[in-house]
PDB file of C-alpha atoms in Angstrom:
ATOM      1  CA  MET Z   5     127.230 161.825-197.655  1.00  0.00           C
ATOM      2  CA  LEU Z   6     130.075 164.225-197.137  1.00  0.00           C
ATOM      3  CA  GLY Z   7     132.708 161.679-196.206  1.00  0.00           C
ATOM      4  CA  ALA Z   8     135.186 161.635-193.376  1.00  0.00           C
ATOM      5  CA  TYR Z   9     137.615 164.197-194.797  1.00  0.00           C
ATOM      6  CA  VAL Z  10     135.094 166.866-195.788  1.00  0.00           C
ATOM      7  CA  SER Z  11     133.171 166.386-192.541  1.00  0.00           C
ATOM      8  CA  SER Z  12     136.397 166.700-190.515  1.00  0.00           C
ATOM      9  CA  VAL Z  13     137.313 169.950-192.257  1.00  0.00           C
ATOM     10  CA  LEU Z  14     133.811 171.341-191.720  1.00  0.00           C
ATOM     11  CA  ILE Z  15     133.909 170.272-188.060  1.00  0.00           C
ATOM     12  CA  LEU Z  16     137.197 172.140-187.630  1.00  0.00           C
ATOM     13  CA  ILE Z  17     135.818 175.266-189.277  1.00  0.00           C
ATOM     14  CA  LEU Z  18     132.316 175.223-187.783  1.00  0.00           C
ATOM     15  CA  GLY Z  19     133.240 173.645-184.458  1.00  0.00           C
ATOM     16  CA  TYR Z  20     136.452 175.489-183.638  1.00  0.00           C
ATOM     17  CA  VAL Z  21     137.317 178.391-185.947  1.00  0.00           C
ATOM     18  CA  TYR Z  22     133.902 180.074-186.041  1.00  0.00           C
ATOM     19  CA  PRO Z  23     133.232 179.595-182.285  1.00  0.00           C
ATOM     20  CA  ALA Z  24     136.722 180.874-181.458  1.00  0.00           C
ATOM     21  CA  TYR Z  25     136.069 184.025-183.473  1.00  0.00           C
ATOM     22  CA  ALA Z  26     132.602 184.461-181.965  1.00  0.00           C
ATOM     23  CA  CYS Z  27     134.123 183.987-178.505  1.00  0.00           C
ATOM     24  CA  PHE Z  28     136.746 186.626-179.324  1.00  0.00           C
ATOM     25  CA  LYS Z  29     134.012 189.054-180.333  1.00  0.00           C
ATOM     26  CA  ALA Z  30     132.075 188.320-177.134  1.00  0.00           C
ATOM     27  CA  VAL Z  31     135.180 189.039-175.062  1.00  0.00           C
ATOM     28  CA  GLU Z  32     135.873 192.273-176.923  1.00  0.00           C
ATOM     29  CA  ILE Z  33     132.263 193.476-176.695  1.00  0.00           C
ATOM     30  CA  GLY Z  34     132.132 192.434-173.057  1.00  0.00           C
ATOM     31  CA  LYS Z  35     128.649 190.944-172.940  1.00  0.00           C
ATOM     32  CA  PRO Z  36     128.542 188.585-169.938  1.00  0.00           C
ATOM     33  CA  GLU Z  37     125.643 186.495-171.282  1.00  0.00           C
ATOM     34  CA  GLN Z  38     127.479 185.780-174.556  1.00  0.00           C
ATOM     35  CA  LEU Z  39     130.626 184.906-172.615  1.00  0.00           C
ATOM     36  CA  LYS Z  40     128.631 182.517-170.456  1.00  0.00           C
ATOM     37  CA  THR Z  41     127.166 180.879-173.564  1.00  0.00           C
ATOM     38  CA  TRP Z  42     130.581 180.442-175.155  1.00  0.00           C
ATOM     39  CA  CYS Z  43     132.104 179.094-171.933  1.00  0.00           C
ATOM     40  CA  ARG Z  44     129.347 176.490-171.881  1.00  0.00           C
ATOM     41  CA  TYR Z  45     130.033 175.691-175.522  1.00  0.00           C
ATOM     42  CA  TRP Z  46     133.769 175.217-174.953  1.00  0.00           C
ATOM     43  CA  THR Z  47     133.095 173.033-171.913  1.00  0.00           C
ATOM     44  CA  ILE Z  48     130.793 170.774-173.916  1.00  0.00           C
ATOM     45  CA  ILE Z  49     133.049 170.704-176.999  1.00  0.00           C
ATOM     46  CA  GLY Z  50     136.044 169.852-174.811  1.00  0.00           C
ATOM     47  CA  LEU Z  51     134.232 166.839-173.385  1.00  0.00           C
ATOM     48  CA  ALA Z  52     132.938 165.914-176.842  1.00  0.00           C
ATOM     49  CA  THR Z  53     136.473 166.044-178.237  1.00  0.00           C
ATOM     50  CA  PHE Z  54     137.653 163.781-175.414  1.00  0.00           C
ATOM     51  CA  ALA Z  55     134.837 161.333-176.147  1.00  0.00           C
ATOM     52  CA  GLN Z  56     135.505 161.575-179.881  1.00  0.00           C
ATOM     53  CA  ASN Z  57     139.049 160.282-179.425  1.00  0.00           C
ATOM     54  CA  ILE Z  58     137.572 157.130-177.931  1.00  0.00           C
ATOM     55  CA  THR Z  59     134.476 156.704-180.109  1.00  0.00           C
ATOM     56  CA  ASP Z  60     136.259 157.308-183.412  1.00  0.00           C
ATOM     57  CA  GLN Z  61     138.194 154.078-182.881  1.00  0.00           C
ATOM     58  CA  PHE Z  62     134.997 152.033-182.737  1.00  0.00           C
ATOM     59  CA  LEU Z  63     132.299 153.956-184.601  1.00  0.00           C
ATOM     60  CA  PHE Z  64     134.075 155.243-187.718  1.00  0.00           C
ATOM     61  CA  TRP Z  65     132.332 152.577-189.797  1.00  0.00           C
ATOM     62  CA  VAL Z  66     128.784 153.629-188.791  1.00  0.00           C
ATOM     63  CA  PRO Z  67     127.031 155.265-191.744  1.00  0.00           C
ATOM     64  CA  LEU Z  68     126.776 159.052-191.435  1.00  0.00           C
ATOM     65  CA  TYR Z  69     128.915 159.040-188.266  1.00  0.00           C
ATOM     66  CA  TYR Z  70     130.992 162.042-189.359  1.00  0.00           C
ATOM     67  CA  GLU Z  71     127.929 163.888-190.563  1.00  0.00           C
ATOM     68  CA  ALA Z  72     126.312 163.296-187.149  1.00  0.00           C
ATOM     69  CA  LYS Z  73     129.389 164.800-185.477  1.00  0.00           C
ATOM     70  CA  LEU Z  74     129.070 167.840-187.735  1.00  0.00           C
ATOM     71  CA  ALA Z  75     125.366 168.162-186.871  1.00  0.00           C
ATOM     72  CA  LEU Z  76     126.225 167.949-183.157  1.00  0.00           C
ATOM     73  CA  VAL Z  77     128.751 170.770-183.460  1.00  0.00           C
ATOM     74  CA  ILE Z  78     126.255 173.001-185.262  1.00  0.00           C
ATOM     75  CA  PHE Z  79     123.537 172.057-182.738  1.00  0.00           C
ATOM     76  CA  LEU Z  80     125.791 173.147-179.880  1.00  0.00           C
ATOM     77  CA  TRP Z  81     126.507 176.697-181.079  1.00  0.00           C
ATOM     78  CA  HIS Z  82     123.619 177.652-183.357  1.00  0.00           C
ATOM     79  CA  PRO Z  83     121.743 180.600-181.800  1.00  0.00           C
ATOM     80  CA  ARG Z  84     118.269 179.264-182.623  1.00  0.00           C
ATOM     81  CA  VAL Z  85     118.855 175.957-180.871  1.00  0.00           C
ATOM     82  CA  ASN Z  86     121.504 176.969-178.323  1.00  0.00           C
ATOM     83  CA  GLY Z  87     122.299 173.312-177.726  1.00  0.00           C
ATOM     84  CA  ALA Z  88     125.350 173.919-175.544  1.00  0.00           C
ATOM     85  CA  THR Z  89     123.249 175.747-172.975  1.00  0.00           C
ATOM     86  CA  TYR Z  90     120.616 173.007-173.059  1.00  0.00           C
ATOM     87  CA  VAL Z  91     123.158 170.184-172.648  1.00  0.00           C
ATOM     88  CA  TYR Z  92     125.052 172.104-169.975  1.00  0.00           C
ATOM     89  CA  GLU Z  93     122.032 173.022-167.866  1.00  0.00           C
ATOM     90  CA  SER Z  94     120.164 169.730-168.233  1.00  0.00           C
ATOM     91  CA  THR Z  95     123.049 167.266-167.924  1.00  0.00           C
ATOM     92  CA  LEU Z  96     126.537 168.536-167.266  1.00  0.00           C
ATOM     93  CA  GLN Z  97     125.946 171.215-164.613  1.00  0.00           C
ATOM     94  CA  PRO Z  98     123.895 168.997-162.262  1.00  0.00           C
ATOM     95  CA  TRP Z  99     126.365 166.129-162.605  1.00  0.00           C
ATOM     96  CA  LEU Z 100     129.420 168.379-162.072  1.00  0.00           C
ATOM     97  CA  ALA Z 101     127.773 170.100-159.106  1.00  0.00           C
ATOM     98  CA  HIS Z 102     127.226 166.701-157.494  1.00  0.00           C
ATOM     99  CA  GLN Z 103     130.756 165.465-158.299  1.00  0.00           C
ATOM    100  CA  GLU Z 104     132.582 168.736-157.605  1.00  0.00           C
ATOM    101  CA  PRO Z 105     133.984 167.830-154.142  1.00  0.00           C
ATOM    102  CA  PHE Z 106     135.257 164.477-155.423  1.00  0.00           C
ATOM    103  CA  ILE Z 107     136.813 166.014-158.550  1.00  0.00           C
ATOM    104  CA  ASP Z 108     138.430 168.845-156.571  1.00  0.00           C
ATOM    105  CA  GLY Z 109     139.874 166.336-154.105  1.00  0.00           C
ATOM    106  CA  LYS Z 110     141.347 164.207-156.886  1.00  0.00           C
ATOM    107  CA  LEU Z 111     142.780 167.256-158.647  1.00  0.00           C
ATOM    108  CA  GLU Z 112     144.403 168.439-155.410  1.00  0.00           C
ATOM    109  CA  GLU Z 113     145.797 164.950-154.808  1.00  0.00           C
ATOM    110  CA  ALA Z 114     147.200 164.798-158.357  1.00  0.00           C
ATOM    111  CA  LYS Z 115     148.722 168.270-157.999  1.00  0.00           C
ATOM    112  CA  ASN Z 116     150.422 167.249-154.748  1.00  0.00           C
ATOM    113  CA  ARG Z 117     151.758 164.049-156.311  1.00  0.00           C
ATOM    114  CA  VAL Z 118     153.190 165.950-159.273  1.00  0.00           C
ATOM    115  CA  GLN Z 119     154.817 168.478-156.933  1.00  0.00           C
ATOM    116  CA  ASP Z 120     156.294 165.695-154.780  1.00  0.00           C
ATOM    117  CA  PHE Z 121     157.523 163.800-157.823  1.00  0.00           C
ATOM    118  CA  THR Z 122     159.039 166.916-159.374  1.00  0.00           C
ATOM    119  CA  SER Z 123     160.751 168.108-156.209  1.00  0.00           C
ATOM    120  CA  ARG Z 124     162.104 164.628-155.383  1.00  0.00           C
ATOM    121  CA  TYR Z 125     163.620 164.081-158.813  1.00  0.00           C
ATOM    122  CA  LEU Z 126     164.795 167.665-159.121  1.00  0.00           C
ATOM    123  CA  LYS Z 127     166.698 167.203-155.836  1.00  0.00           C
ATOM    124  CA  GLN Z 128     168.183 163.953-157.127  1.00  0.00           C
ATOM    125  CA  ILE Z 129     169.239 165.536-160.407  1.00  0.00           C
ATOM    126  CA  THR Z 130     170.818 168.566-158.730  1.00  0.00           C
ATOM    127  CA  GLY Z 131     172.576 166.307-156.208  1.00  0.00           C
ATOM    128  CA  TYR Z 132     173.926 164.167-159.025  1.00  0.00           C
ATOM    129  CA  LEU Z 133     175.111 167.190-160.985  1.00  0.00           C
ATOM    130  CA  GLN Z 134     176.743 168.671-157.896  1.00  0.00           C
ATOM    131  CA  SER Z 135     178.532 165.407-157.147  1.00  0.00           C
ATOM    132  CA  ARG Z 136     179.687 165.081-160.740  1.00  0.00           C
ATOM    133  CA  SER Z 137     180.722 168.722-161.161  1.00  0.00           C
ATOM    134  CA  GLY Z 138     184.086 168.018-159.487  1.00  0.00           C
ATOM    135  CA  GLU Z 139     184.721 165.218-161.970  1.00  0.00           C
ATOM    136  CA  ILE Z 140     183.764 167.474-164.881  1.00  0.00           C
ATOM    137  CA  VAL Z 141     186.145 170.200-163.718  1.00  0.00           C
ATOM    138  CA  ALA Z 142     188.939 167.636-163.267  1.00  0.00           C
ATOM    139  CA  TYR Z 143     188.286 166.295-166.765  1.00  0.00           C
ATOM    140  CA  LEU Z 144     188.392 169.792-168.244  1.00  0.00           C
ATOM    141  CA  GLN Z 145     191.626 170.524-166.387  1.00  0.00           C
ATOM    142  CA  ARG Z 146     193.200 167.461-167.946  1.00  0.00           C
ATOM    143  CA  GLN Z 147     191.934 168.458-171.403  1.00  0.00           C
ATOM    144  CA  ILE Z 148     192.907 172.115-171.133  1.00  0.00           C
ATOM    145  CA  PRO Z 149     196.206 172.313-169.254  1.00  0.00           C
ATOM    146  CA  SER Z 150     195.942 176.041-168.578  1.00  0.00           C
ATOM    147  CA  MET Z 151     193.043 175.350-166.184  1.00  0.00           C
ATOM    148  CA  GLY Z 152     195.331 173.241-164.026  1.00  0.00           C
ATOM    149  CA  GLY Z 153     197.483 176.180-162.988  1.00  0.00           C
ATOM    150  CA  ALA Z 154     200.206 178.427-164.377  1.00  0.00           C
ATOM    151  CA  GLY Z 155     202.929 175.786-164.130  1.00  0.00           C
ATOM    152  CA  GLN Z 156     201.081 173.264-166.332  1.00  0.00           C
ATOM    153  CA  GLN Z 157     201.407 174.998-169.698  1.00  0.00           C
ATOM    154  CA  GLN Z 158     201.964 172.858-172.732  1.00  0.00           C
ATOM    155  CA  LYS Z 159     205.368 173.277-174.303  1.00  0.00           C
ATOM    156  CA  LYS Z 160     204.435 171.932-177.725  1.00  0.00           C
ATOM    157  CA  GLY Z 161     202.050 173.615-180.147  1.00  0.00           C
ATOM    158  CA  GLY Z 162     198.632 172.020-179.867  1.00  0.00           C
ATOM    159  CA  GLY Z 163     195.014 173.023-179.526  1.00  0.00           C
ATOM    160  CA  ALA Z 164     193.143 175.109-182.034  1.00  0.00           C
ATOM    161  CA  GLY Z 165     195.243 176.160-185.000  1.00  0.00           C
ATOM    162  CA  GLY Z 166     198.500 175.031-183.387  1.00  0.00           C
ATOM    163  CA  PHE Z 167     198.239 177.525-180.520  1.00  0.00           C
ATOM    164  CA  THR Z 168     198.950 176.645-176.897  1.00  0.00           C
ATOM    165  CA  PHE Z 169     196.324 177.251-174.200  1.00  0.00           C
ATOM    166  CA  VAL Z 170     197.636 179.384-171.338  1.00  0.00           C
ATOM    167  CA  SER Z 171     196.220 181.092-168.265  1.00  0.00           C
ATOM    168  CA  PRO Z 172     195.116 184.738-168.661  1.00  0.00           C
ATOM    169  CA  ARG Z 173     198.040 186.188-166.666  1.00  0.00           C
ATOM    170  CA  ASP Z 174     200.469 184.837-169.291  1.00  0.00           C
ATOM    171  CA  ALA Z 175     198.498 186.197-172.258  1.00  0.00           C
ATOM    172  CA  LYS Z 176     201.155 188.698-173.397  1.00  0.00           C
ATOM    173  CA  GLU Z 177     203.888 186.066-173.382  1.00  0.00           C
ATOM    174  CA  ALA Z 178     201.539 183.515-174.993  1.00  0.00           C
ATOM    175  CA  ALA Z 179     200.696 185.883-177.825  1.00  0.00           C
ATOM    176  CA  ALA Z 180     204.376 186.422-178.570  1.00  0.00           C
ATOM    177  CA  LYS Z 181     205.042 182.635-178.492  1.00  0.00           C
ATOM    178  CA  ALA Z 182     202.018 181.913-180.664  1.00  0.00           C
ATOM    179  CA  PHE Z 183     203.118 184.320-183.353  1.00  0.00           C
ATOM    180  CA  ALA Z 184     206.651 182.942-183.137  1.00  0.00           C
ATOM    181  CA  GLN Z 185     205.306 179.375-183.556  1.00  0.00           C
ATOM    182  CA  LYS Z 186     203.151 180.441-186.491  1.00  0.00           C
ATOM    183  CA  LYS Z 187     206.187 181.864-188.366  1.00  0.00           C
ATOM    184  CA  ASP Z 188     208.146 178.605-187.961  1.00  0.00           C
TER     185      ASP Z 188
END
């Protein structure tokens, strides 16, 4: 027995790393039949990974469970057996072909719901931010007197480093006052 940890590492290497590299090579070489084989593999392994998340919770205690998962992964991609093609053509493809209109309808319905949900809440969020933007500006004007207008300058030294915040048109005068305050 390999154990759960060793089997998991081997499954990652033999079930994901090697097939990913072989898929990369098939893409680079450009052989359509190899690409078709690897697409079938990734379809089956995706469903197997989904099922694994459920079955691991209940079957982890079965003897040789992790070793069986490793054997399944090797069965799916090994060129002599070509298990992914067998499983795809004998089971998955006929079932998906029969269920395709139903699945497409549900996917379209889900996509529309997500779009409706997103647009509705995005409108609410932008409306809220627009309504609150006036309050934010008013708050900032109270915190930074120079934003309230030229006549609302602070007379005492405050702010960062004892300097007074002023509007840009009074910058020359403010610089002279700031240096005068700093000397005092």
